[in-house]
Amino acid sequence: MNYLHLSFLLILSLLFVGLGCGNTIKERNLFATELFQTLATDRQNENVIISPVSIQLALGLAYYGAEGQTATELQRTLHASAKESKDGLAESYHRLLHSYIKSKTVLEIANKVYTRENLKVSPHFREVAEKYFDSEVEGLDFSRETEALERINQWVKQKTQDKIEHAVDSLDPDTNVALINAIYFKARWARPFNDDDTKDRDFWLNEKQSVQVPTMFADNWYYYADYPELDAKAIELFFENINMTMWFILPNERTGLQKLEQNLKGVDFKLLEERWQWKSVSVYLPKFKFEFDADMKPTLNKLGISAMFSGAADFSNLFDQSPIGTRISKVQHKTFIDVNEIGCEAAGISYAAGVPMSLPLDPKTFVADHPFVFIIRDQHAVYFTGHIVKF
């Protein structure tokens, strides 16, 4: 049998700081920490940012089209309950997609299914894609690579508000399906930093080597926690107009990043959150802006997903009466982040945060002057996570 490729592309634009069921919040967070730790272990010398939510949504849609061993591996890695129907899982993702309230803050998650024009998508798969994943299904002539790339890239550009202009570089001419997911997040800090306080400070790449980087400063009240079991401390920053926060988790040792990430694997964020304390904190946080582009196939292999990449892949629920076997050929993940004084983008008027007049008890200092982890999340999911190791 000739196997055509399912090109599975996760294209993400990330933020400008500056997400009784088949897949519970705890299970989604477990997948997020496992995915990040597995990827980050192999990328200790580069800055990383991924969107676990985007990858979960795309894999969830693939899972719905899968059967046999392919479905079993996806179900196990996504931590979906074996007793729950696929419809139950789809409903849980639908609730996630509609869990946040759009306001002045922008959080856009978009899914799209492109199929080869002469193949008939299963009516049930099309219904599920549209109903639960808010995903349109559109025919595309993959043999006309230039035109197909232009259509896909234009869609991603539109959904990411022009932040990802060139998401896909090439398409296998045998591609018969492309599952595309794009996510865009833009928000202001609830308490912006004063750009007049941004100064160059040392950022330690290791025990002996440092570089000067623009570092923001604020002295205010924040949620703060010491985590001895992680050998780390953390601070939580709020965004304006949305119930979503950004965590910065800093290992106590300059070279403690890898150990921290290992300890974070499988961590229960709710238990960490319960230990936040409202404290007066002097915060030193470097500005950072970078792009990240990765083939996720090796990481997914390590998490136990291999059948869908092989000739044994079973996506028989995707097409209606199609004799063509389908396997996934690519899982591409592209992200962008910009953390600055205002929050999402370097625009707007600087805001001087108020400093408490009374002398606080037990003041804290949070100096992110060596490699650290960041997480953007709410009570429903981890939308973005990554680490900063260099400038």
Short mmCIF file of N, CA, C and O in Angstrom, two decimals, residues 163 341 345 353:
data_model
loop_
_atom_site.label_atom_id
_atom_site.label_comp_id
_atom_site.label_asym_id
_atom_site.label_seq_id
_atom_site.Cartn_x
_atom_site.Cartn_y
_atom_site.Cartn_z
N LYS A 163 2.19 38.36 13.12
CA LYS A 163 3.41 38.10 13.88
C LYS A 163 4.17 36.88 13.34
O LYS A 163 5.37 36.77 13.50
N GLU A 341 8.45 46.35 29.15
CA GLU A 341 7.90 47.10 30.27
C GLU A 341 6.37 47.19 30.24
O GLU A 341 5.70 47.09 31.26
N GLU A 345 3.44 44.52 23.86
CA GLU A 345 4.19 45.13 22.77
C GLU A 345 4.85 46.40 23.27
O GLU A 345 4.41 47.01 24.24
N ALA A 353 4.44 52.45 38.71
CA ALA A 353 3.66 51.71 39.70
C ALA A 353 3.83 52.33 41.08
O ALA A 353 4.90 52.83 41.42
#
